[in-house]
Amino acid sequence: MAIIRNDTDKTFTLTTKGTMYQLKIDDFGQLINTYYGEKMDYMDMNYATEADWGTSFSPNPFEKDDTGYSYNNIHQEIALSGMGDFRLTTMGVRNADGSYGAEPTFVSAKIEKGKYSIKGLPAFYGDNAETLVVTLKDKVHDIYFHMYYGVFEEYDLITRSVVVENKTNESIHLEKALSMALNLPCGSYDMLYFHGRHTRERILERTRINHAKVCVESVRGASSHMHNPFVIVCDKDAGESNGRAWGIALVYSGNFEISAMKNLQEKTRVVAGINPENFNFEVGAGETFETPEVALVFSKNGFADMTNNFHSAIRNNLCRGKFKNARRPILINNWEGTYFDFNADKLVSMAKDASELGVELFVMDDGWFGKRDNDRSGLGDWTPNEKKLQGTLANLANRINDLGMKFGIWFEPECVSPDSDLYRAHPEYALAMPGRKPQLSRHQYVLDMTRADVRDNLFNQIATVLRSANISYVKWDFNRHLTDVYSANLPAEKQGEVYHRYMLGTYELLERVTQSFPDILFESCSGGGGRFDCGMLYYMPQVWTSDNADAIDRLKIQYGTSFVYPVSTMGAHVSVCPNHSNARVTPLRTRGNVAYFGTYGLELDINKMSSEEKQEIKRQIVEFKELYELIQRGDYYRLISPYGTEDSLFCAWETVKRDGSEALVCTVRYESDAATAPEFVKVKGLVPSKWYKINGSEQKYLGSALMNIGIKIDFDFFTYPSRLYHITEA
Ligand code: GLA
């Protein structure tokens, strides 16, 4: 039993294989968190939450003014704005009478088998979980707050979401509806977060959580390149294998906020959920509002254990569909090879060369539809350009299929070009503010995904294309952010709902399309990795990690991504040199080795490759297929960071079978130096007493030696060398 209810102490203790999360109904009916950390024997941990000294102007809701009891001190699971909690709050309720606040107080609780789901929103799922629902009600109005907790014992994963139910006779407005307040045990913490921009995503930064708010967020209408909706809060000295670490991932792809701050009692609170910027959601009489899910993984041993639990949970209980655990086809995408300048003969000629090397899927990227020979027109008109395709789409698909390859295609459903038939016929379909010309970005507008007619139009267009030809793969792109956030379909007082309704609409369309075409593999994309989040992974099991496919820049991008997202979700391709993002020249082998730790594919004009290069690609495809299971399903360890350490000019990572029987280490030198001293990389996850060989060597190594002394590194003498070390039992 993962959830234990103790009616004497009024506690609910959620336990996983290594962690414990305790909730308590306090003397005043408040739902508080007493503990979240390493698993222990049961006790009521309430003593840890008490305030120690004067309340520094903290108000006393129950006229017990010398006890320190205040909404400003206790460890609420849901923290109301306007009620004397002056810390980071999660919920702002504007009542029908205009007053701002609510006092959620305990009503009932139930424990259920299986994992709850959330209406209209992505969420972890599975029968291998338990659910706790604690229902709270405002003291004055019939407003209910259903607090959902999902417990996945095997992954140390706890999920949270809140459903606000308005049982009054009038509308209320949520001016803030974050999913979670988390009050951490006393201590000093750091936050690790992943920032970036286009072609430079998920760059790691680390900062101390002090008394000023630390906030990662998006107000772009998408989770965005700028901040990823995932953070780690950890002990200030925590590392890969030491210190306590709390991983916090939002299962949401729109505007978000994850913030942390120390309060006047030196305690840290973290909040996470929808960004309150331009958010104001009406909940009518009898209606509910569901917050997105937050997924939490605690590790007492640093980041690596947290990572591996997230990886397993995302692969098995977030990604869906027949591809979630299947080997994905090795693809070639024509984008960097041709950009918009192609016709069917060119694509078939690329596919022919690729098929001879073992590539299994040909993806036709942007430019196949409408009037689309550059990025200034055509979005919205999802009709094949038969002149460019030299026939029908079905005919092109057949030509590719005849080479023994599958065929895939690119869409950007959420956007529209002003120069398109769709926009000319339906300008009201685009987000635009009355009296203002909407702003262009990449020469395009954003469609109003809150509208059912827009979604129906898109579904019909997409379905017509997908039914017209033998299509096995879809890349779903999104290449700008939201401005002019106004829906012509909603009244003035509901415009604060547009950002969130945009996401609900997009999720609805994604659900409809992916469920209607279960045999198609969907890959999500947003100018590369601009919407790489747990929300998108619920619909599409892989994401194009970055438009930057340079092997050396990818070291940091894939390193940052790996903290939470599994290798199987990371789109990674071998591209041409000099690289199109940064002009760097790297060895083909290094490009391949880095792309192995993702989905591995190609994105270049294969017709222009030399026969030696083609042979190397052929070799890589064979090797990647052999190593696929180990790479995609092994435990993942970041061994040496690409940000540089005192004694290494290379980075290293590893994937290892959980039973320690086989491992693969990849090392890449990102800077050259003469006369380097002997270099070693210490391996993880082997069996100390077992003997191993490396790349089939004669020499045998004891597992404990490889883990304590390490593998001796032997790079080739050229720029940006890399090497794989395949460790097997001797
Ligand atoms: C985005 C994607 C690219 C490519 C282009 C096409 O930038 O990230 O991979 O599909 O759009 O316009």
XYZ file of C-alpha atoms and ligand atoms in Angstrom:
742
model
C 0.000 0.000 0.000
C 1.535 3.232 -1.121
C -0.900 5.479 0.745
C -1.530 5.053 4.456
C -4.239 6.937 6.278
C -3.909 7.396 10.033
C -7.156 8.712 11.488
C -5.721 9.260 14.960
C -2.980 11.576 13.746
C -5.082 12.716 10.765
C -2.181 12.002 8.446
C -1.885 10.580 4.935
C 1.531 9.127 4.291
C 2.498 8.498 0.680
C 5.397 6.103 0.339
C 7.406 4.985 -2.642
C 10.358 2.588 -2.732
C 12.695 5.242 -1.336
C 10.677 8.335 -0.464
C 7.947 9.536 1.828
C 5.502 12.426 1.542
C 3.339 13.172 4.521
C 0.155 15.222 4.613
C -1.763 16.148 7.723
C -5.060 17.768 8.548
C -4.078 20.191 11.291
C -6.171 21.302 14.268
C -7.821 23.950 12.106
C -8.689 21.683 9.198
C -5.838 22.895 7.007
C -4.118 20.430 4.688
C -0.427 20.764 5.418
C 2.719 19.010 4.355
C 4.799 17.763 7.281
C 7.569 16.034 5.369
C 8.851 15.135 1.913
C 12.117 13.249 1.646
C 13.799 9.932 2.375
C 11.539 7.076 3.400
C 11.339 6.510 7.164
C 9.244 4.517 9.592
C 5.919 6.091 10.314
C 5.544 8.947 12.736
C 3.463 12.099 12.708
C 6.094 14.591 11.560
C 4.083 17.681 12.429
C 6.673 18.951 14.928
C 8.858 19.878 11.951
C 6.362 22.423 10.679
C 5.830 24.533 13.779
C 6.874 28.164 13.743
C 9.572 28.863 16.341
C 9.336 32.499 17.196
C 7.349 35.708 16.875
C 5.251 35.964 13.798
C 6.554 39.330 12.541
C 3.170 40.813 11.697
C 1.822 37.496 10.497
C -1.925 37.577 11.025
C -3.781 35.059 13.158
C -6.872 33.653 11.496
C -8.169 31.935 14.596
C -7.507 34.658 17.182
C -4.741 32.643 18.777
C -2.325 35.487 18.353
C 0.579 34.375 20.509
C 0.862 30.845 19.146
C 2.560 31.596 15.860
C -0.341 29.959 14.066
C -0.825 31.933 10.906
C -1.548 31.270 7.272
C 1.810 32.957 6.850
C 3.656 30.183 8.687
C 2.018 26.852 8.130
C 2.936 24.394 5.374
C -0.236 24.552 3.279
C -0.533 22.296 0.266
C -2.718 24.932 -1.361
C -1.734 28.500 -0.547
C -4.466 31.104 -0.983
C -3.783 34.662 -2.035
C -5.529 37.353 -0.056
C -5.744 35.388 3.185
C -2.663 36.537 5.072
C -0.177 34.156 3.512
C 2.460 36.631 2.403
C 4.736 33.987 0.856
C 4.513 32.535 -2.639
C 0.883 31.540 -3.073
C -0.838 29.234 -5.527
C -4.526 30.062 -5.729
C -6.325 33.369 -6.169
C -10.121 33.138 -5.899
C -12.250 36.175 -6.783
C -15.669 35.399 -5.338
C -18.918 36.543 -6.945
C -19.179 39.350 -4.379
C -15.784 40.684 -5.466
C -13.910 39.557 -2.367
C -10.544 37.884 -3.006
C -9.782 34.785 -1.007
C -10.944 31.440 0.300
C -10.144 29.171 3.215
C -9.941 25.574 2.006
C -10.747 23.392 4.994
C -10.849 19.610 5.249
C -14.025 17.799 4.258
C -13.126 14.251 3.228
C -10.509 12.009 1.679
C -10.443 8.848 -0.379
C -7.793 6.465 -1.614
C -8.219 4.776 -4.992
C -6.372 2.147 -7.002
C -4.772 3.402 -10.195
C -3.799 6.870 -11.255
C -6.288 9.740 -11.598
C -6.560 11.468 -14.951
C -7.207 15.162 -15.608
C -9.985 16.333 -17.903
C -8.475 17.765 -21.087
C -4.901 17.777 -19.836
C -1.925 15.454 -20.216
C -0.960 13.442 -17.137
C 0.982 10.394 -16.044
C -1.250 7.312 -16.179
C -1.233 3.705 -15.048
C -2.686 0.953 -12.915
C 0.647 0.653 -11.130
C -0.197 3.747 -9.065
C -2.504 4.793 -6.241
C -4.472 7.994 -5.928
C -5.301 10.063 -2.880
C -7.971 12.729 -3.193
C -8.334 15.147 -0.302
C -11.348 17.404 -0.602
C -11.305 20.814 1.024
C -14.067 23.397 1.062
C -14.069 27.119 1.598
C -15.431 28.054 4.996
C -17.929 30.515 3.552
C -18.799 29.544 -0.014
C -19.533 26.208 -1.642
C -16.220 26.182 -3.424
C -14.395 22.870 -3.262
C -10.721 22.148 -3.801
C -10.012 18.521 -4.682
C -6.343 17.844 -4.072
C -5.140 14.914 -6.205
C -2.010 12.912 -5.431
C -0.730 10.050 -7.590
C 1.853 7.683 -6.151
C 4.059 5.526 -8.369
C 6.036 3.461 -5.870
C 8.552 1.980 -8.297
C 9.701 5.343 -9.713
C 9.681 7.372 -6.477
C 7.223 9.554 -8.363
C 4.479 11.623 -6.760
C 2.135 13.673 -8.926
C -0.174 16.481 -7.903
C -3.071 18.427 -9.352
C -5.970 20.489 -7.996
C -9.552 20.548 -9.228
C -11.533 23.611 -8.162
C -15.270 22.952 -8.152
C -17.717 25.817 -7.939
C -20.928 24.593 -6.307
C -22.248 28.102 -5.689
C -24.939 29.613 -7.881
C -22.677 32.262 -9.349
C -19.458 32.441 -11.306
C -16.160 32.820 -9.528
C -12.877 33.820 -11.135
C -9.509 32.215 -10.606
C -6.929 34.964 -10.933
C -4.184 32.520 -10.108
C -4.347 28.719 -10.258
C -0.983 27.120 -9.714
C -0.849 23.401 -9.168
C 1.369 23.076 -6.161
C 2.916 24.584 -3.083
C 5.760 22.516 -1.693
C 7.223 23.405 1.686
C 10.667 21.892 2.087
C 12.291 20.813 5.332
C 14.519 23.477 6.970
C 17.821 23.917 5.164
C 19.691 25.801 2.466
C 18.886 24.938 -1.088
C 20.012 25.533 -4.625
C 17.849 25.535 -7.711
C 19.067 24.038 -10.978
C 17.177 25.182 -14.027
C 17.559 24.972 -17.785
C 17.436 28.148 -19.811
C 18.258 28.918 -23.420
C 17.159 30.226 -26.760
C 16.681 28.870 -30.271
C 19.622 26.562 -31.158
C 20.881 26.737 -27.572
C 18.310 25.015 -25.406
C 18.388 23.689 -21.838
C 21.637 25.238 -20.688
C 22.173 24.418 -17.012
C 22.364 27.159 -14.409
C 22.484 26.817 -10.649
C 21.518 29.430 -8.117
C 21.016 29.667 -4.356
C 17.449 30.014 -3.101
C 17.466 32.948 -0.734
C 14.917 35.505 0.354
C 14.312 36.948 -3.093
C 12.093 35.013 -5.454
C 13.874 32.712 -7.880
C 11.572 32.171 -10.821
C 11.670 30.251 -14.068
C 8.729 30.962 -16.291
C 7.225 31.468 -19.693
C 4.775 34.131 -20.850
C 5.204 33.101 -24.494
C 2.185 30.817 -24.717
C 4.523 27.834 -25.056
C 6.895 26.359 -22.510
C 9.578 27.798 -24.814
C 13.341 27.672 -25.359
C 13.836 30.286 -22.655
C 13.133 28.234 -19.537
C 12.190 24.583 -19.406
C 9.264 23.682 -17.096
C 11.525 21.540 -14.953
C 13.763 22.416 -12.019
C 15.757 20.625 -9.376
C 15.779 21.971 -5.850
C 18.608 20.420 -3.889
C 20.973 20.671 -0.956
C 23.531 23.341 -1.625
C 26.327 20.783 -2.016
C 24.283 18.176 -3.918
C 25.770 16.588 -7.035
C 25.155 13.664 -9.330
C 25.424 11.079 -6.562
C 25.206 12.978 -3.290
C 22.804 15.254 -1.510
C 19.047 15.512 -1.444
C 17.377 16.528 -4.687
C 13.732 17.229 -5.497
C 12.969 17.139 -9.226
C 9.889 19.161 -10.193
C 8.436 18.752 -13.702
C 5.283 20.411 -14.973
C 3.153 18.360 -17.329
C 2.147 21.439 -19.312
C 3.251 23.167 -22.512
C 1.943 26.715 -22.071
C 2.706 29.701 -19.854
C 4.158 28.445 -16.607
C 5.929 29.512 -13.462
C 8.122 27.572 -11.059
C 9.306 29.793 -8.226
C 11.056 29.357 -4.905
C 11.818 31.647 -1.995
C 12.832 31.441 1.638
C 10.320 32.898 4.045
C 10.852 34.819 7.268
C 11.137 31.514 9.130
C 14.051 30.611 6.805
C 11.934 27.890 5.237
C 11.797 27.314 1.502
C 8.549 27.104 -0.414
C 8.349 26.138 -4.082
C 5.273 26.811 -6.211
C 4.600 25.523 -9.715
C 1.825 25.822 -12.248
C 0.222 28.071 -14.836
C 1.800 31.532 -14.987
C -0.656 34.063 -13.488
C 0.326 36.672 -16.130
C -2.834 37.559 -18.099
C -4.653 34.640 -16.484
C -8.194 35.055 -15.224
C -10.434 32.050 -15.567
C -14.152 32.096 -14.965
C -15.509 28.998 -13.254
C -19.264 29.126 -13.726
C -21.836 27.714 -11.318
C -21.471 23.943 -11.281
C -18.231 24.035 -13.282
C -14.733 22.834 -12.462
C -11.235 24.045 -13.248
C -8.399 21.549 -13.497
C -4.802 22.603 -12.921
C -2.003 20.937 -14.883
C -0.104 18.150 -13.200
C 3.192 18.511 -11.381
C 5.473 15.482 -11.178
C 7.876 15.179 -8.255
C 10.773 12.794 -7.758
C 12.913 12.940 -4.626
C 16.361 11.400 -4.382
C 18.551 11.256 -1.289
C 21.560 10.429 -3.485
C 21.742 13.343 -5.854
C 20.633 13.866 -9.429
C 21.356 10.544 -11.141
C 18.751 8.519 -9.232
C 16.188 11.253 -9.782
C 16.988 11.261 -13.506
C 16.576 7.527 -13.872
C 13.244 7.513 -12.089
C 11.958 10.303 -14.332
C 13.277 8.492 -17.396
C 11.462 5.241 -16.546
C 8.256 7.016 -15.566
C 8.174 9.179 -18.702
C 8.939 6.239 -20.997
C 6.420 3.874 -19.435
C 3.699 6.000 -17.858
C 3.608 9.300 -19.739
C 4.421 8.500 -23.365
C 1.632 6.578 -25.039
C 0.928 4.656 -28.189
C 2.578 1.812 -29.996
C 5.920 3.623 -30.338
C 6.488 4.443 -26.700
C 8.764 1.462 -26.161
C 9.239 0.273 -29.738
C 12.430 0.879 -31.674
C 11.836 4.028 -33.668
C 12.752 3.922 -37.356
C 16.041 5.531 -38.339
C 15.076 8.548 -40.379
C 16.538 11.006 -42.806
C 14.965 14.484 -42.893
C 15.521 16.692 -45.943
C 15.386 20.072 -44.131
C 19.078 20.912 -43.792
C 19.743 19.037 -47.039
C 17.442 21.083 -49.266
C 15.480 23.601 -47.175
C 12.582 24.654 -49.450
C 14.408 23.868 -52.657
C 13.303 20.377 -53.652
C 11.017 18.396 -55.891
C 9.964 14.761 -55.774
C 12.875 13.538 -57.889
C 15.364 15.163 -55.525
C 13.692 13.621 -52.482
C 13.550 10.190 -54.078
C 17.200 10.443 -55.019
C 18.057 11.250 -51.395
C 15.824 8.422 -50.198
C 17.498 6.002 -52.595
C 20.987 6.719 -51.259
C 19.682 6.608 -47.698
C 17.859 3.307 -48.176
C 21.076 1.683 -49.400
C 22.722 2.592 -46.094
C 19.951 1.162 -43.935
C 17.878 4.295 -43.260
C 14.272 3.256 -42.678
C 12.152 6.406 -42.932
C 12.242 9.414 -45.225
C 10.802 12.651 -43.823
C 9.713 15.444 -46.142
C 9.986 18.633 -44.115
C 8.552 22.112 -44.692
C 7.610 23.227 -48.224
C 5.437 20.434 -49.668
C 2.067 22.196 -49.438
C 0.191 25.269 -50.624
C 2.288 28.153 -51.878
C 5.368 27.457 -49.804
C 8.753 28.008 -51.421
C 9.957 30.100 -48.515
C 8.660 30.883 -45.045
C 6.608 33.917 -46.157
C 3.466 32.121 -47.288
C 1.378 28.995 -47.357
C 0.961 27.955 -43.715
C -2.637 26.929 -43.195
C -3.126 25.494 -46.690
C -2.350 21.835 -46.096
C -2.842 20.781 -49.707
C 0.055 19.055 -51.444
C 1.819 21.129 -54.069
C 1.573 18.601 -56.886
C 3.792 20.640 -59.161
C 6.662 20.428 -56.683
C 5.821 16.828 -55.819
C 5.618 15.996 -59.540
C 2.369 14.157 -58.915
C 0.230 13.269 -55.953
C 1.448 12.844 -52.412
C 0.400 9.187 -52.602
C 2.597 8.771 -55.645
C 5.609 10.226 -53.831
C 4.932 8.036 -50.791
C 4.769 5.005 -53.069
C 8.066 5.896 -54.706
C 9.666 6.093 -51.253
C 7.926 2.895 -50.100
C 9.203 1.109 -53.210
C 12.724 1.727 -51.921
C 11.773 -0.219 -48.801
C 11.404 2.950 -46.723
C 8.584 4.468 -44.759
C 7.465 7.996 -45.531
C 6.890 10.929 -43.162
C 5.759 14.507 -43.423
C 5.963 17.923 -41.667
C 3.057 20.058 -40.410
C 2.784 23.298 -38.487
C -0.931 23.221 -37.696
C -1.159 26.009 -35.126
C 0.130 28.784 -37.404
C -1.072 30.580 -40.501
C 0.611 32.797 -43.087
C -1.219 36.032 -43.931
C -0.527 35.023 -47.533
C -2.624 31.853 -47.463
C -6.088 30.870 -48.646
C -7.037 29.936 -45.100
C -6.241 33.383 -43.746
C -7.882 35.170 -46.661
C -11.061 33.159 -46.084
C -10.956 33.299 -42.283
C -8.930 36.169 -40.842
C -10.929 35.700 -37.629
C -9.197 32.330 -37.155
C -5.974 34.085 -36.102
C -5.338 35.583 -32.683
C -5.692 39.347 -33.060
C -6.690 42.249 -30.823
C -9.596 44.414 -31.956
C -8.359 47.399 -33.953
C -4.735 46.224 -33.994
C -2.835 44.454 -36.725
C -1.439 41.254 -35.260
C 2.335 41.011 -35.000
C 4.239 38.819 -37.396
C 6.918 36.458 -36.264
C 8.652 34.318 -38.897
C 6.101 36.017 -41.205
C 3.210 34.149 -39.598
C 0.301 34.490 -37.192
C -0.957 32.057 -34.577
C -4.329 30.405 -35.046
C -6.917 30.738 -32.319
C -6.789 27.224 -30.960
C -9.514 28.059 -28.434
C -12.022 27.847 -31.317
C -13.696 24.540 -32.162
C -14.159 25.630 -35.803
C -10.405 26.228 -36.148
C -9.631 22.842 -34.653
C -12.198 21.125 -36.890
C -10.770 22.814 -39.951
C -7.251 21.709 -39.006
C -8.332 18.191 -38.174
C -10.104 17.807 -41.493
C -7.156 19.172 -43.449
C -4.608 17.027 -41.592
C -6.755 13.879 -41.727
C -7.334 14.328 -45.453
C -3.593 14.467 -46.061
C -2.820 11.547 -43.759
C -5.516 9.405 -45.375
C -4.401 10.300 -48.879
C -1.035 8.570 -48.794
C 0.925 5.923 -46.927
C 2.298 8.156 -44.168
C 4.082 6.637 -41.166
C 5.472 9.691 -39.383
C 4.447 13.282 -38.649
C 6.623 16.126 -37.357
C 4.332 18.638 -35.567
C 6.096 21.996 -35.503
C 5.334 25.372 -33.906
C 7.593 28.214 -34.985
C 6.575 31.334 -33.124
C 5.152 32.479 -29.811
C 1.836 34.003 -28.900
C 1.136 37.719 -29.155
C -2.190 39.467 -29.716
C -3.695 37.043 -27.250
C -7.356 37.754 -27.898
C -10.040 35.425 -29.202
C -12.799 36.911 -31.367
C -14.958 34.073 -30.116
C -14.875 34.948 -26.429
C -16.505 37.880 -24.619
C -14.374 40.641 -23.145
C -14.524 39.242 -19.628
C -13.148 35.865 -20.722
C -10.036 37.098 -22.534
C -7.920 36.157 -19.508
C -8.689 32.539 -20.369
C -7.176 32.588 -23.853
C -3.627 31.455 -23.021
C -4.840 28.402 -21.137
C -7.682 27.684 -23.543
C -5.109 27.823 -26.356
C -3.287 24.911 -24.702
C -6.520 23.031 -23.982
C -7.491 23.423 -27.648
C -4.079 22.336 -28.905
C -4.137 19.308 -26.615
C -7.628 18.438 -27.828
C -6.544 18.564 -31.461
C -3.413 16.555 -30.701
C -5.505 13.928 -28.928
C -7.890 13.727 -31.850
C -5.178 13.451 -34.469
C -2.940 11.015 -32.594
C -5.853 8.764 -31.587
C -7.238 8.781 -35.130
C -3.874 7.731 -36.555
C -2.437 5.303 -33.992
C -0.008 3.763 -36.481
C 1.767 7.061 -37.159
C 4.826 8.056 -35.144
C 4.513 11.713 -34.064
C 7.517 13.902 -33.274
C 6.988 17.248 -31.611
C 9.038 20.305 -32.527
C 9.044 24.036 -31.908
C 11.952 25.639 -33.701
C 13.832 22.613 -32.371
C 13.421 22.238 -28.625
C 11.096 25.150 -27.848
C 8.318 22.966 -26.473
C 10.242 20.057 -24.999
C 8.078 19.282 -21.995
C 6.150 16.485 -20.309
C 2.884 17.835 -21.737
C 3.912 17.284 -25.345
C 5.417 13.880 -24.539
C 1.960 12.613 -23.569
C 0.902 13.000 -27.213
C 4.180 12.567 -29.083
C 6.918 10.273 -27.730
C 9.855 12.159 -29.238
C 10.845 15.796 -29.674
C 13.291 17.446 -32.080
C 15.763 18.487 -29.381
C 17.276 21.504 -31.131
C 17.682 22.973 -34.603
C 21.357 22.983 -33.684
C 22.729 19.550 -34.609
C 26.400 20.474 -34.069
C 27.871 17.607 -32.062
C 29.795 19.886 -29.696
C 26.938 22.281 -28.944
C 24.702 19.238 -28.569
C 26.868 18.062 -25.643
C 25.412 20.805 -23.456
C 21.946 20.664 -25.010
C 21.570 16.905 -24.562
C 23.264 17.038 -21.144
C 20.698 19.565 -19.901
C 17.818 17.691 -21.511
C 18.924 14.405 -19.946
C 18.278 15.558 -16.387
C 14.613 14.736 -16.815
C 13.809 13.590 -20.372
C 14.853 10.086 -21.485
C 17.170 9.392 -24.400
C 14.246 7.829 -26.309
C 12.517 11.230 -26.424
C 15.462 13.231 -27.792
C 15.482 13.742 -31.554
C 19.156 13.709 -32.608
C 20.510 13.770 -36.163
C 23.837 13.660 -37.936
C 24.078 16.816 -40.031
C 26.542 18.285 -42.495
C 29.798 20.171 -41.845
C 30.499 23.035 -41.624
C 27.491 23.026 -39.337
C 24.572 25.252 -40.369
C 24.144 26.754 -36.891
C 27.742 27.549 -35.980
C 30.011 26.579 -38.921
C 31.952 24.118 -36.773
C 33.621 21.150 -38.432
C 33.498 17.921 -36.462
C 34.353 14.319 -37.388
C 31.457 12.278 -38.761
C 32.088 9.647 -36.117
C 31.661 12.172 -33.325
C 28.439 13.432 -34.898
C 27.205 9.854 -34.957
C 28.277 9.025 -31.410
C 26.436 12.062 -30.048
C 23.287 11.342 -32.095
C 23.276 7.737 -30.779
C 22.182 9.129 -27.414
C 18.912 10.269 -28.880
C 16.777 8.860 -31.648
C 19.684 8.889 -34.201
C 18.867 9.982 -37.723
C 20.300 12.024 -40.590
C 19.593 15.564 -41.705
C 21.739 16.451 -44.714
C 21.939 16.030 -48.449
C 23.074 12.452 -48.558
C 23.599 12.690 -52.338
C 26.545 14.957 -51.631
C 28.319 12.569 -49.278
C 31.485 10.786 -50.397
C 31.472 7.010 -50.555
C 33.703 6.867 -47.443
C 31.220 9.003 -45.565
C 28.373 6.808 -46.738
C 30.212 3.714 -45.520
C 30.662 5.367 -42.136
C 26.900 6.095 -41.978
C 26.186 2.489 -42.897
C 28.469 1.332 -40.101
C 26.819 3.708 -37.650
C 23.350 2.426 -38.475
C 24.415 -1.170 -37.857
C 26.158 -0.206 -34.607
C 23.275 1.942 -33.398
C 20.768 -0.838 -34.004
C 22.959 -3.269 -32.063
C 23.267 -0.890 -29.151
C 19.676 0.378 -29.315
C 18.172 -1.475 -26.347
C 21.095 -0.618 -24.087
C 21.054 3.051 -25.050
C 17.314 3.577 -24.935
C 16.456 1.581 -21.850
C 19.607 1.542 -19.739
C 20.138 3.714 -16.682
C 21.687 7.017 -17.704
C 24.648 8.615 -15.956
C 26.260 11.962 -16.650
C 29.881 11.087 -15.830
C 31.785 14.257 -16.746
C 30.017 17.526 -17.460
C 30.476 19.347 -20.784
C 30.897 22.583 -18.831
C 34.465 21.596 -18.009
C 36.106 20.469 -14.836
C 39.564 21.248 -13.476
C 41.078 18.079 -14.848
C 39.208 17.212 -18.011
C 38.774 18.648 -21.464
C 36.268 16.018 -22.415
C 32.816 15.057 -21.323
C 31.416 11.610 -20.768
C 28.139 9.876 -20.157
C 26.990 6.307 -19.835
C 24.043 4.035 -20.205
C 24.094 0.786 -18.220
C 21.745 -2.142 -17.817
C 20.185 -2.102 -14.383
C 21.673 -5.507 -13.550
C 25.162 -4.183 -14.332
C 25.778 -6.729 -17.085
C 26.488 -4.279 -19.912
C 27.316 -0.605 -20.274
C 28.186 1.905 -22.943
C 30.308 4.962 -22.201
C 30.672 7.814 -24.661
C 33.475 10.357 -24.363
C 33.889 13.482 -26.489
C 36.808 15.896 -26.403
C 35.524 19.434 -26.872
C 38.862 21.225 -26.547
C 42.369 20.274 -27.604
C 45.501 20.479 -25.504
C 49.016 19.177 -26.030
C 50.686 16.688 -23.708
C 47.619 15.811 -21.687
C 48.213 13.665 -18.640
C 46.587 10.198 -18.561
C 42.836 10.640 -18.370
C 40.257 8.356 -16.814
C 36.508 8.254 -16.582
C 34.863 6.446 -13.678
C 31.951 4.242 -14.672
C 28.716 3.710 -12.707
C 26.307 0.887 -12.159
C 28.586 -2.146 -12.717
C 28.790 -5.105 -10.353
C 31.958 -4.541 -8.243
C 32.940 -8.195 -8.134
C 32.287 -8.983 -11.805
C 34.924 -9.070 -14.561
C 34.395 -7.059 -17.709
C 36.038 -6.463 -21.053
C 35.959 -3.225 -23.026
C 35.200 -3.259 -26.762
C 35.973 -6.987 -26.797
C 39.479 -6.507 -25.357
C 41.703 -9.350 -24.170
C 42.290 -7.513 -20.943
C 39.777 -8.045 -18.172
C 38.783 -5.396 -15.683
C 37.133 -5.786 -12.323
C 33.876 -3.837 -12.033
C 35.127 -2.084 -8.923
C 38.288 -0.997 -10.777
C 36.248 0.552 -13.595
C 34.094 2.322 -11.034
C 36.928 3.520 -8.737
C 39.843 4.092 -11.103
C 37.962 4.282 -14.351
C 38.474 3.540 -18.013
C 41.703 4.948 -19.417
C 40.736 7.308 -22.214
C 42.489 7.052 -25.588
C 41.322 9.701 -28.028
C 42.467 9.814 -31.652
C 44.776 12.659 -32.645
C 42.386 15.003 -34.397
C 39.966 17.752 -33.479
C 36.814 16.845 -31.536
C 37.506 13.126 -31.275
C 35.095 10.844 -29.484
C 35.053 7.238 -28.432
C 32.560 4.637 -27.343
C 33.488 2.066 -24.700
C 31.215 -0.947 -24.779
C 31.604 -2.806 -21.505
C 30.442 -6.412 -21.433
C 30.884 -9.297 -19.022
C 34.179 -11.146 -19.516
C 11.624 24.580 -37.589
C 12.130 23.199 -37.265
C 13.053 22.733 -38.348
C 12.342 22.756 -39.676
C 11.811 24.146 -39.947
C 10.951 24.171 -41.184
O 12.650 25.512 -37.486
O 12.751 23.168 -36.025
O 13.527 21.435 -38.061
O 11.299 21.825 -39.654
O 11.017 24.619 -38.863
O 10.448 25.420 -41.438
